[in-house]
Amino acid sequence: MTLFLTTIILAYGIYCCSGETVIESTQQSDSVVWIVQLSDLHFSVHHPNRAQDFTKLVGPALSLINPSLVLITGDLTDGKSKDLLTMKQNEDEWVEYRNVMDDVIQTSGLRKSLFYDLRGNHDSFGVPHVAGSFDFFSKYSINGRLGRNGSVNTVTIETHERKHLFVGIDTTMSTGLRGPTNLFGHPTDQLLKDLDLELSHWDSLSEKPVTKISFGHFPLSFSAASSSGRTLKDVFLKHSISAYLCGHLHSRFGKNLKRHHHLSNGFLSLQNFFQFNMHQNSFESTVNCSLKSLPKDFWEWEMGDWRKNKAIRILAIDRGHVSYVDLDFKSGVKNAVIVPTFPLDSRFMQTSSSHHNYECRQPVASSSYDTIRALVFSVSPLESVIARAYDSRSGDLELVLEAHMTKHSDEGNLYFTPWNRKAFEDTSPDRFWLQIESNDIMGRSTLTELRPFSINGHSFKISWSWKEFYVMGCQWGSLYYPLLWSALCFMFSFLLVPKALLVFQKNIYTYKNFIANKGLVNGVLWILQELCRVHTLWFGWIGYLFYLVLFPWFMGQVFTEGENMVYMTYMGWALETSNGKGKLEFVGSPDILVLVLPHMLFVVLPAILVTSALTAERAIYRERVLAFSGKKEDDLDSNSRRYLLNKNHSGTITNFHLGKRRIRMLLCILCLAICWKHFMNCRNLVKAYDMNPVLHLLGYGLAIPLLLASAVSETRNA
């Protein structure tokens, strides 16, 4: 007894001092716990309907659902101007957020301490220092008002059977830049150390099983590595969390923004850069029930946004089985909400751990497989809840089970029905499908979507669309520098290799040579050497590429206001450190990829290619002029050149005999298109960072138009 009390006191002391919380479940259940997640509210002074709808819909929904926790995973306010180009803090939006949340908390009947809100990148736009005058999150958010100021906040929901550990992380920049160069999460080594400690806390202190959930704003594909190279994924895999809940991406990229992670092999594994499908690996059929062989994997579940899609997520943990339902409140308040908690959806909830747990289940845990279970929340009293299972082996859905579910007398909203689980054991993860229907006394029926399930724990593999892969499958923090240096190496090679062949080996590639000996290599080298022969263009592009590597691109105001202008390079924004020594550090990498890569790949590279095409078109035109005149190029003296030039200007040759150089006209239109895109990029930068376009953007802004104008001018005549 003394040892037990000592353990409790020690645990309480640790939690008091570290700001962590242990609460008993307020729900009428001892086997299932449920929470609500909201994300990306984007309250805006330009869109008051977002806050109005939140007040009208979320308060009653929370009152109906009565969750143990409410997690709001970032982007509480919008921080954008009406034209969406200037991104900095607006205190009016924060005052609105505080007032709305107070109203929602009162309407829901929940304690304020059950709400955990996190900072998103929009909430840190232009915030130079945490707890500074522009850090409105610390002043108006729920976490800030309750004194939860750490980067890691932990709460444990405890029931008689299990502990449920929720760890929230704030990985926003410590120095918040204005957007758009504030896009990534930046976990520090200290944050990862604290996260590691929190996730391991109950491992030695609790005899009960522990389910671990982490929540944050940024998906792992938009989370950078720490200075030592460690990542959030490393810590999550080490502790075998069940799921990581996040936001940030909204619903416009797709509905399947989920990702299954498992331990990869090798520091330079391709999986550190790409994951091509939602499920990272194939199913392992053999299971070793040794505790040391437990699979290291977890799910990452990005949820939709409140901003446009009015999305609310209910996540349930039923005897260790983690499931969720995403609800769309665009059509208003729901009359009933159903959350199936077992069996799990084999598309988005099963892991290799699920198969391991089924094959190696203990007698105590075996009972969790003996019933179909669901949480049902209804505005009106329910007359019936029915579970239906379908078999798709024949190609059509054939009803094989229909059973009325009974409300658990001691567990409030939990309904269950016994079933013969052996009848549903199958190696196919999508053979059997589950649907649950509720009917209330008003005659209203609510149906869940059909979802495949596998009692064995097999996973049904789902492929991403290209947009889903783009935002979830690409590890952009790791890809930035490889993509940047690959683009630069390609462009330098594009200019230097043909020049070297021309100067050192005297290998001259011309249009005539290409016609005589057609081939891809001859054609490419001819086109590139034509650019080399126009010295002003060649040296211009070489100089501009060195400028992009060696010098600042432009200057801008990166904080909300009141700070000096700073400059940006491909490594980030150059800011003075806060230690008073005046040392420069580059902040905002890899976030600046949203400016650097589009400029390199969609402005500079196309401009070089169009310039090369213009010089090649001029070479073809010159040969046609010579062929028309009946002379060789070497035979033309200065008088003959002047004569042909005058004929060229008069339009006799070009317009009548040789055509109108339509390819050149098309290339000139492409030059205008590139200049227009570059102009729009510069315009956006001027507004985003309060630039003077002459003083702060001159070299970056004028180089591309001048080089393209020079290319058009240099190639107008034969």
XYZ file of C-alpha atoms in Angstrom:
718
model
C 0.000 0.000 0.000
C 2.848 2.361 0.901
C 4.568 1.622 -2.416
C 1.315 2.276 -4.282
C 0.811 5.657 -2.581
C 4.428 6.602 -3.219
C 4.021 5.851 -6.928
C 0.875 7.971 -7.091
C 2.562 10.869 -5.305
C 5.604 10.691 -7.566
C 3.450 10.561 -10.662
C 1.395 13.487 -9.423
C 4.519 15.481 -8.664
C 5.944 14.894 -12.134
C 2.697 15.922 -13.773
C 2.313 19.031 -11.651
C 5.774 20.267 -12.446
C 5.761 19.501 -16.180
C 2.327 20.917 -16.891
C 0.820 17.555 -17.827
C -2.657 16.489 -16.834
C -4.332 13.238 -15.858
C -8.119 13.184 -15.953
C -10.711 10.531 -15.436
C -13.044 9.925 -18.327
C -16.233 11.958 -18.038
C -18.045 9.614 -20.415
C -20.388 6.858 -19.302
C -18.075 4.129 -20.479
C -15.187 2.189 -19.088
C -14.069 0.551 -22.348
C -14.296 3.334 -24.919
C -13.099 6.948 -24.964
C -13.867 9.491 -27.663
C -12.579 12.958 -28.494
C -13.303 15.630 -31.109
C -10.747 17.194 -33.450
C -11.172 20.456 -35.348
C -8.582 22.106 -37.557
C -7.867 25.096 -39.779
C -10.643 27.393 -38.600
C -9.108 30.454 -40.324
C -11.283 33.028 -38.580
C -10.982 36.140 -40.732
C -12.201 39.715 -40.576
C -12.893 39.361 -44.302
C -15.023 36.218 -43.847
C -17.174 36.633 -40.714
C -19.321 33.636 -41.693
C -16.574 31.223 -40.592
C -16.840 32.304 -36.972
C -20.630 32.630 -37.129
C -21.049 29.091 -38.447
C -18.606 27.800 -35.859
C -20.640 29.328 -33.031
C -23.919 28.050 -34.439
C -22.842 24.489 -35.238
C -19.951 23.423 -33.034
C -21.407 24.253 -29.625
C -24.557 22.096 -30.071
C -22.499 19.323 -31.710
C -20.106 19.155 -28.749
C -23.044 19.164 -26.353
C -24.481 16.149 -28.187
C -21.208 14.240 -28.519
C -19.831 15.089 -25.048
C -16.179 14.264 -25.828
C -13.447 13.792 -23.248
C -11.216 16.236 -25.133
C -11.524 18.795 -27.918
C -8.350 19.210 -29.991
C -8.023 22.208 -32.322
C -4.955 21.548 -34.434
C -3.850 24.941 -35.651
C -4.585 27.841 -37.991
C -7.087 29.346 -35.588
C -7.006 32.665 -37.447
C -6.313 33.518 -41.083
C -3.859 36.416 -40.906
C -4.331 37.343 -44.562
C -5.305 40.556 -46.304
C -8.394 40.651 -48.491
C -6.330 40.027 -51.652
C -4.617 37.088 -49.851
C -1.133 38.484 -50.571
C -0.125 40.099 -47.256
C 0.144 37.629 -44.370
C 0.609 38.963 -40.846
C -1.222 38.983 -37.526
C -4.543 40.782 -37.081
C -5.565 41.265 -33.451
C -9.253 41.674 -34.350
C -9.300 38.074 -35.587
C -7.836 36.869 -32.300
C -10.388 38.780 -30.256
C -13.084 37.134 -32.374
C -11.534 33.710 -31.798
C -11.475 34.213 -28.018
C -15.101 35.360 -27.916
C -16.331 32.559 -30.168
C -14.543 29.883 -28.152
C -15.981 31.235 -24.919
C -19.487 31.020 -26.422
C -18.877 27.495 -27.746
C -17.529 26.285 -24.404
C -20.563 27.669 -22.614
C -22.991 26.132 -25.117
C -21.283 22.748 -25.056
C -21.353 22.462 -21.281
C -17.734 21.223 -21.307
C -14.969 22.474 -19.067
C -12.534 24.888 -20.683
C -9.624 22.724 -19.519
C -10.788 19.970 -21.908
C -10.004 22.188 -24.925
C -6.492 22.097 -26.366
C -5.695 24.481 -29.226
C -2.396 24.545 -31.089
C -0.567 27.203 -33.021
C -0.529 26.793 -36.812
C 1.656 28.554 -39.360
C -1.066 31.176 -39.954
C -1.028 31.881 -36.220
C 2.698 32.670 -36.369
C 2.773 34.845 -39.509
C 5.071 37.767 -38.763
C 5.601 36.943 -35.063
C 9.279 37.700 -34.291
C 9.230 36.365 -30.720
C 7.002 34.024 -28.724
C 5.311 36.009 -25.928
C 6.137 39.238 -27.782
C 3.703 42.032 -28.609
C 2.513 40.321 -31.809
C 2.180 36.832 -30.340
C -1.598 36.972 -30.003
C -1.808 33.192 -29.648
C -0.307 33.433 -26.164
C -2.802 36.160 -25.268
C -6.078 34.913 -26.769
C -5.879 31.141 -27.298
C -7.242 28.674 -24.768
C -3.816 27.138 -24.188
C -2.323 30.576 -23.724
C -4.991 31.708 -21.250
C -4.634 28.479 -19.267
C -0.861 28.802 -19.072
C -0.013 25.886 -21.361
C 2.951 27.669 -22.864
C 5.221 24.734 -23.645
C 5.862 23.257 -27.068
C 4.691 19.863 -25.752
C 1.436 19.468 -23.813
C 0.204 16.130 -22.524
C -3.106 14.900 -21.154
C -3.980 11.352 -20.108
C -7.562 10.086 -20.044
C -7.788 7.209 -17.627
C -10.471 4.551 -17.392
C -10.663 1.450 -15.250
C -9.132 -0.674 -18.037
C -6.688 1.567 -19.922
C -4.777 4.825 -20.145
C -5.113 7.020 -23.216
C -2.160 9.372 -23.691
C -2.578 12.454 -25.907
C 0.542 14.504 -26.653
C 0.189 17.824 -28.485
C 3.192 19.430 -30.180
C 3.779 22.971 -31.422
C 6.370 22.813 -34.214
C 5.822 26.269 -35.698
C 8.868 28.459 -36.299
C 10.385 30.001 -33.176
C 10.831 33.095 -35.358
C 7.619 33.370 -37.314
C 8.014 34.772 -40.830
C 5.311 36.219 -42.974
C 3.847 33.908 -45.551
C 4.311 32.400 -48.019
C 7.750 31.470 -46.605
C 6.175 30.054 -43.441
C 4.850 26.691 -44.508
C 6.712 23.963 -42.602
C 6.867 22.609 -39.096
C 10.292 22.974 -37.490
C 10.733 20.576 -34.563
C 13.840 21.355 -32.554
C 16.079 18.790 -30.889
C 14.777 19.972 -27.515
C 11.165 19.475 -28.619
C 11.952 15.971 -29.866
C 13.659 15.192 -26.584
C 10.617 16.431 -24.626
C 8.266 14.495 -26.908
C 10.340 11.360 -26.414
C 10.117 11.809 -22.656
C 6.348 12.379 -22.636
C 5.579 9.376 -24.839
C 7.676 7.122 -22.617
C 6.315 8.410 -19.317
C 3.667 5.739 -18.626
C 5.834 2.886 -19.916
C 7.274 2.265 -16.468
C 4.631 3.868 -14.221
C 1.469 2.123 -15.350
C 0.331 -1.466 -15.126
C -2.559 -0.699 -17.447
C -2.121 -0.823 -21.229
C -1.519 2.595 -22.781
C -2.782 3.877 -26.125
C -0.684 6.776 -27.428
C -1.966 9.507 -29.731
C -0.045 12.590 -30.841
C -1.545 15.681 -32.436
C -0.049 18.687 -34.182
C -0.672 21.058 -37.048
C 1.792 19.988 -39.743
C 1.733 16.686 -41.665
C 5.046 14.861 -41.606
C 5.505 15.620 -45.312
C 5.636 19.312 -44.315
C 7.812 18.859 -41.231
C 11.539 19.550 -41.454
C 14.225 17.576 -39.648
C 15.861 19.041 -36.559
C 19.412 20.419 -36.645
C 20.740 16.958 -35.713
C 18.710 15.275 -38.474
C 16.074 13.663 -36.231
C 12.420 13.760 -37.234
C 9.021 13.420 -35.617
C 8.582 10.137 -37.455
C 11.633 8.706 -35.678
C 10.135 9.463 -32.257
C 6.651 8.227 -33.168
C 8.015 4.926 -34.458
C 10.199 4.467 -31.403
C 7.138 4.596 -29.140
C 4.703 2.819 -31.491
C 2.002 5.455 -31.208
C -1.353 4.513 -32.704
C -1.933 7.689 -34.689
C -0.719 11.202 -35.383
C -3.552 13.705 -35.935
C -2.842 16.828 -37.976
C -4.318 19.475 -40.269
C -2.737 22.136 -42.520
C -3.558 20.738 -45.973
C -7.358 21.240 -46.064
C -9.643 19.070 -48.175
C -8.897 20.574 -51.580
C -6.043 18.131 -52.163
C -8.239 15.064 -51.668
C -10.175 12.988 -49.170
C -7.496 10.329 -48.638
C -4.841 12.399 -46.900
C -3.819 9.502 -44.685
C -0.474 7.757 -44.522
C 0.729 4.563 -42.896
C 4.305 4.750 -41.606
C 6.586 1.936 -40.580
C 10.257 1.616 -39.768
C 12.358 1.961 -42.926
C 15.838 0.600 -43.475
C 18.800 2.785 -44.263
C 19.629 6.463 -43.876
C 19.423 7.060 -47.629
C 16.321 4.973 -48.165
C 14.008 6.222 -50.889
C 11.270 6.291 -48.258
C 13.037 9.288 -46.692
C 12.076 11.235 -49.819
C 8.982 9.562 -51.274
C 6.172 7.228 -50.338
C 4.224 6.281 -53.423
C 1.127 4.784 -51.822
C -0.827 5.258 -48.648
C 0.472 1.946 -47.277
C 4.240 1.853 -47.164
C 4.813 -1.881 -47.362
C 3.117 -5.138 -48.186
C 1.397 -7.287 -45.613
C 3.569 -9.695 -43.638
C 1.879 -13.064 -43.383
C 4.102 -14.522 -40.667
C 3.777 -13.291 -37.107
C 6.230 -13.667 -34.252
C 4.392 -13.216 -30.959
C 7.499 -12.259 -29.042
C 7.186 -8.838 -27.416
C 10.461 -7.818 -29.077
C 8.954 -8.434 -32.515
C 6.084 -5.946 -32.193
C 5.749 -4.040 -35.486
C 6.879 -0.413 -35.483
C 4.197 1.488 -37.355
C 1.556 4.186 -36.941
C -1.085 6.064 -38.920
C -0.951 9.723 -39.883
C -4.464 11.135 -40.321
C -4.776 14.616 -41.791
C -8.287 15.987 -41.434
C -10.273 18.433 -43.491
C -10.619 22.106 -42.663
C -13.393 24.069 -40.999
C -12.659 27.044 -43.261
C -14.629 25.790 -46.268
C -15.617 22.216 -45.520
C -17.007 22.567 -41.973
C -15.249 19.341 -41.019
C -15.396 17.786 -37.546
C -13.671 14.545 -36.581
C -14.729 12.150 -33.829
C -11.957 9.774 -32.804
C -12.727 6.769 -30.586
C -10.474 4.348 -28.731
C -12.311 1.128 -27.957
C -10.173 -1.279 -25.893
C -7.123 -0.164 -27.844
C -8.809 -0.145 -31.276
C -8.521 3.396 -32.694
C -11.098 4.579 -35.226
C -12.564 7.847 -36.413
C -15.343 9.403 -38.457
C -15.059 12.712 -40.329
C -18.284 14.690 -40.470
C -19.277 17.412 -42.913
C -21.380 20.116 -41.247
C -21.887 22.198 -44.396
C -25.521 21.084 -44.453
C -26.055 21.976 -40.785
C -26.386 20.106 -37.488
C -26.618 16.316 -37.658
C -29.647 14.562 -36.183
C -27.530 11.524 -35.396
C -23.843 10.617 -35.550
C -22.559 7.031 -35.717
C -18.953 6.045 -35.042
C -18.262 2.325 -35.650
C -15.535 1.335 -33.198
C -15.133 -2.358 -34.089
C -14.378 -3.929 -36.511
C -11.975 -1.350 -37.933
C -12.000 0.041 -41.452
C -9.338 -1.988 -43.288
C -8.481 0.939 -45.585
C -7.464 3.626 -43.107
C -7.246 2.081 -39.640
C -5.648 -1.346 -39.833
C -1.897 -1.654 -39.400
C 0.535 -4.536 -39.306
C 0.126 -4.225 -35.538
C -3.561 -5.085 -35.952
C -2.713 -8.439 -37.516
C -0.086 -9.077 -34.850
C -2.554 -8.256 -32.077
C -5.211 -10.584 -33.512
C -2.860 -13.520 -33.950
C -1.193 -12.992 -30.567
C -4.177 -11.774 -28.562
C -4.419 -12.722 -24.919
C -7.591 -14.230 -23.412
C -8.423 -10.909 -21.713
C -8.175 -8.979 -24.983
C -9.978 -11.654 -26.951
C -13.361 -10.407 -25.788
C -12.873 -7.195 -27.787
C -13.335 -9.277 -30.986
C -16.602 -10.905 -29.903
C -18.997 -8.042 -30.668
C -19.687 -5.393 -33.300
C -19.630 -2.030 -31.537
C -20.498 1.558 -32.383
C -20.996 4.891 -30.662
C -24.321 6.503 -31.546
C -25.191 10.100 -30.676
C -28.729 11.216 -31.450
C -30.716 14.393 -30.895
C -33.898 12.324 -30.451
C -34.344 9.005 -28.617
C -33.509 5.997 -30.770
C -35.877 3.193 -31.627
C -33.279 0.895 -33.185
C -29.656 0.528 -34.187
C -28.921 -2.167 -36.770
C -25.595 -3.612 -37.910
C -25.344 -5.165 -41.373
C -22.420 -7.082 -42.832
C -22.087 -7.783 -46.559
C -20.022 -10.331 -48.483
C -18.569 -9.107 -51.798
C -17.005 -12.401 -52.932
C -19.602 -12.901 -55.675
C -18.971 -9.434 -57.090
C -22.103 -7.944 -55.534
C -22.758 -7.042 -51.925
C -24.685 -9.914 -50.398
C -26.203 -9.401 -46.950
C -24.817 -12.063 -44.605
C -25.533 -10.521 -41.203
C -28.260 -8.243 -39.911
C -28.467 -7.786 -36.172
C -30.102 -5.313 -33.814
C -27.579 -3.621 -31.580
C -28.219 -3.203 -27.863
C -27.329 -0.159 -25.832
C -24.806 -1.053 -23.173
C -26.501 -0.405 -19.855
C -23.383 1.001 -18.231
C -21.728 2.679 -21.187
C -24.031 5.419 -22.409
C -23.710 5.861 -26.152
C -22.079 2.501 -26.889
C -24.169 -0.058 -28.813
C -23.102 -3.634 -29.468
C -24.236 -6.942 -30.897
C -22.589 -10.387 -30.610
C -21.392 -12.082 -33.788
C -19.525 -15.156 -34.892
C -16.160 -13.608 -35.710
C -14.830 -16.923 -37.023
C -17.251 -16.665 -39.935
C -15.567 -13.428 -41.027
C -11.961 -14.554 -40.914
C -10.573 -14.170 -44.409
C -7.275 -13.234 -46.018
C -8.986 -10.687 -48.260
C -9.143 -7.265 -46.571
C -12.092 -6.068 -48.676
C -14.322 -9.133 -48.857
C -16.609 -8.081 -45.985
C -18.251 -4.673 -45.612
C -20.008 -3.109 -42.627
C -22.827 -0.591 -42.400
C -24.742 0.605 -39.344
C -28.155 2.264 -39.360
C -29.944 4.166 -36.593
C -33.646 5.077 -36.493
C -35.086 7.592 -34.045
C -38.637 8.131 -32.772
C -39.128 10.918 -35.347
C -38.771 8.354 -38.147
C -35.380 9.688 -39.223
C -32.768 7.209 -40.423
C -28.994 7.673 -40.412
C -26.632 5.370 -42.298
C -22.875 5.105 -42.101
C -20.908 4.682 -45.294
C -20.072 1.134 -46.281
C -16.591 0.338 -45.009
C -14.495 -2.791 -45.631
C -13.212 -4.645 -42.600
C -10.849 -7.503 -41.856
C -11.227 -9.309 -38.564
C -7.717 -10.739 -39.116
C -6.152 -7.278 -39.234
C -5.270 -7.285 -42.935
C -5.023 -3.894 -44.660
C -6.856 -2.966 -47.854
C -4.336 -1.040 -49.998
C -5.516 2.333 -51.295
C -3.614 4.374 -53.894
C -3.361 8.148 -53.721
C -4.416 10.453 -56.503
C -1.523 12.522 -57.897
C -2.563 15.515 -55.766
C -2.682 13.397 -52.621
C 0.742 11.963 -53.404
C 2.049 15.486 -54.066
C 1.197 16.706 -50.548
C 1.412 13.496 -48.498
C 3.878 11.247 -50.301
C 6.652 13.767 -51.002
C 8.922 14.627 -48.079
C 9.435 18.230 -49.152
C 11.837 19.143 -46.385
C 14.256 16.475 -47.631
C 13.612 17.190 -51.315
C 14.292 20.942 -51.377
C 18.074 20.963 -51.746
C 18.288 17.925 -54.063
C 15.731 19.546 -56.384
C 17.430 22.949 -56.202
C 20.938 21.676 -56.921
C 19.695 19.337 -59.630
C 18.035 22.283 -61.395
C 21.139 24.454 -61.032
C 23.483 21.701 -62.223
C 21.261 21.073 -65.228
C 21.200 24.749 -66.202
C 24.944 25.228 -65.699
C 25.610 22.087 -67.761
C 23.212 23.387 -70.377
C 25.420 26.454 -70.778
C 28.951 25.234 -69.971
C 29.231 21.851 -71.732
C 28.620 23.114 -75.307
C 30.866 26.111 -74.617
C 33.666 23.804 -73.491
C 33.272 21.664 -76.627
C 33.406 24.792 -78.743
C 36.448 26.346 -77.060
C 38.646 23.423 -76.033
C 37.877 20.665 -78.531
C 36.848 22.854 -81.473
C 33.804 20.641 -81.985
C 31.515 22.924 -83.946
C 27.903 21.831 -84.284
C 25.828 23.690 -86.872
C 22.462 23.435 -88.513
C 24.110 22.023 -91.647
C 25.826 19.313 -89.627
C 22.539 18.464 -87.992
C 20.780 18.193 -91.360
C 23.568 16.003 -92.730
C 23.719 13.751 -89.667
C 20.441 13.872 -87.832
C 20.472 12.733 -84.241
C 19.311 13.852 -80.831
C 22.808 14.616 -79.551
C 23.774 16.579 -82.661
C 20.538 18.516 -82.520
C 20.850 19.422 -78.831
C 24.505 20.426 -79.113
C 23.778 22.523 -82.216
C 21.012 24.413 -80.403
C 23.163 24.964 -77.317
C 26.185 26.114 -79.292
C 24.050 28.648 -81.132
C 23.359 30.212 -77.710
C 27.085 30.115 -76.903
C 27.866 32.097 -80.070
C 25.711 35.010 -78.871
C 28.118 36.167 -76.198
C 25.892 38.772 -74.552
C 23.181 36.165 -73.945
C 25.519 33.392 -72.816
C 27.436 35.565 -70.361
C 24.160 37.105 -69.217
C 22.663 33.750 -68.244
C 25.877 32.505 -66.624
C 26.058 35.714 -64.599
C 22.424 35.465 -63.530
C 22.833 31.875 -62.312
C 25.883 32.871 -60.268
C 23.880 35.797 -58.903
C 21.148 33.406 -57.691
C 23.738 31.240 -55.920
C 26.071 33.873 -54.468
C 24.007 36.974 -53.777
C 20.747 37.976 -52.035
C 17.677 37.709 -54.213
C 15.674 40.557 -52.704
C 14.885 42.355 -49.455
C 11.633 42.431 -47.534
C 9.790 42.949 -44.271
C 9.270 39.498 -42.753
C 7.580 40.486 -39.482
C 4.205 42.063 -38.825
C 5.725 45.520 -38.518
C 8.401 47.574 -36.811
C 11.477 45.597 -37.914
C 14.202 46.411 -40.447
C 14.223 45.002 -43.956
C 16.163 41.745 -44.330
C 17.353 39.870 -47.392
C 16.640 36.383 -48.708
C 18.953 33.906 -50.403
C 18.296 30.357 -51.551
C 19.242 29.314 -47.964
C 16.576 31.417 -46.258
C 16.061 34.864 -44.743
C 19.169 36.379 -43.143
C 18.254 37.437 -39.600
C 20.446 38.515 -36.719
C 20.513 36.117 -33.797
C 18.861 37.217 -30.575
C 22.038 36.671 -28.501
C 23.263 40.187 -29.212
C 26.354 39.069 -31.136
C 24.932 40.118 -34.481
C 25.584 36.787 -36.129
C 23.432 36.063 -39.163
C 21.368 32.914 -39.441
C 19.210 31.792 -42.317
C 15.611 31.260 -41.248
C 12.836 29.742 -43.288
C 14.479 26.774 -44.950
C 12.973 24.697 -46.520
C 9.924 27.023 -46.429
C 11.463 29.282 -49.076
C 11.139 26.482 -51.615
C 7.710 27.957 -52.440
C 9.593 30.934 -53.918
C 12.891 29.388 -55.024
C 11.780 26.252 -56.882
C 8.936 27.890 -58.904
C 11.330 30.664 -59.958
C 14.058 28.210 -60.969
C 11.822 25.645 -62.668
C 9.029 27.778 -64.159
C 10.799 31.069 -64.940
C 14.599 30.708 -65.249
C 14.732 27.298 -66.940
C 11.971 28.080 -69.508
C 13.631 31.437 -70.217
C 16.977 29.765 -70.973
C 15.261 27.189 -73.187
C 13.329 29.855 -75.103
C 16.510 31.902 -75.526
C 18.273 28.842 -76.982
C 15.331 28.201 -79.281
C 15.462 31.792 -80.549
C 19.158 31.495 -81.429
C 18.514 28.154 -83.170
C 15.626 29.651 -85.145
C 17.914 32.470 -86.250
C 20.474 29.917 -87.491
C 17.813 28.167 -89.563
C 16.643 31.488 -90.943
C 20.223 32.459 -91.828
C 20.661 29.258 -93.838
C 17.435 29.964 -95.700
C 18.610 33.491 -96.492
C 21.909 32.140 -97.811
C 20.176 29.480 -99.849
C 17.868 32.074 -101.384
C 20.777 34.363 -102.243
C 22.776 31.514 -103.817
C 25.872 32.357 -101.766
C 27.800 30.659 -99.035
C 28.210 32.446 -95.742
C 31.948 32.815 -96.267
C 31.355 34.402 -99.684
C 29.394 37.301 -98.273
C 31.400 40.495 -98.065
C 30.213 43.458 -96.082
C 28.343 44.928 -99.068
C 26.504 41.659 -99.681
C 25.561 41.385 -95.996
C 24.280 44.946 -96.045
C 22.310 44.192 -99.210
C 20.703 41.104 -97.699
C 20.049 42.975 -94.499
C 18.264 45.735 -96.379
C 16.180 43.150 -98.232
C 15.435 41.509 -94.924
C 14.245 44.787 -93.464
C 12.144 45.537 -96.489
C 10.311 42.284 -95.934
C 10.938 40.967 -99.462
C 12.708 37.827 -98.338
C 11.025 37.212 -95.023
C 7.464 37.858 -95.966
C 7.283 36.643 -99.537
C 10.045 34.174 -100.286
C 10.961 32.839 -96.851
C 7.716 33.145 -94.929
C 6.937 35.137 -91.778
C 9.111 33.269 -89.248
C 6.081 31.931 -87.431
C 8.241 29.884 -85.047
C 9.973 33.093 -83.968
C 6.601 34.744 -83.415
C 5.554 31.833 -81.214
C 8.804 32.034 -79.248
C 8.286 35.767 -78.740
C 4.832 35.031 -77.338
C 6.421 32.522 -74.952
C 8.862 35.236 -73.871
C 5.917 37.499 -73.070
C 4.234 34.687 -71.112
C 7.387 34.091 -69.038
C 7.729 37.818 -68.387
C 4.094 38.000 -67.312
C 4.500 35.111 -64.889
C 7.657 36.685 -63.503
C 5.902 40.038 -63.176
C 3.033 38.470 -61.232
C 5.510 36.718 -58.926
C 7.288 40.024 -58.305
C 3.973 41.777 -57.684
C 3.028 39.162 -55.102
C 6.420 39.518 -53.397
C 6.107 43.299 -53.258
C 2.765 43.008 -51.454
C 3.747 40.075 -49.254
C 6.885 41.697 -47.864
C 6.205 45.457 -48.215
C 8.982 45.927 -50.754
C 10.013 48.933 -52.776
C 10.218 47.355 -56.259
C 13.134 49.618 -57.256
C 15.262 49.430 -54.118
C 14.506 45.914 -52.901
C 13.686 43.868 -56.002
C 15.745 45.453 -58.786
C 18.231 42.686 -59.685
C 15.789 39.845 -59.197
C 12.943 41.650 -60.944
C 14.663 43.091 -64.034
C 17.160 40.391 -65.007
C 14.686 38.000 -66.640
C 12.862 40.633 -68.781
C 16.180 42.193 -69.856
C 17.700 38.865 -70.864
C 14.604 37.869 -72.807
C 14.397 41.289 -74.498
C 18.061 40.973 -75.429
C 17.415 37.514 -76.886
C 14.566 38.842 -79.045
C 16.698 41.765 -80.224
C 19.830 39.718 -80.941
C 17.944 37.178 -83.063
C 15.717 39.481 -85.118
C 18.054 39.470 -88.155
C 19.879 36.737 -90.013
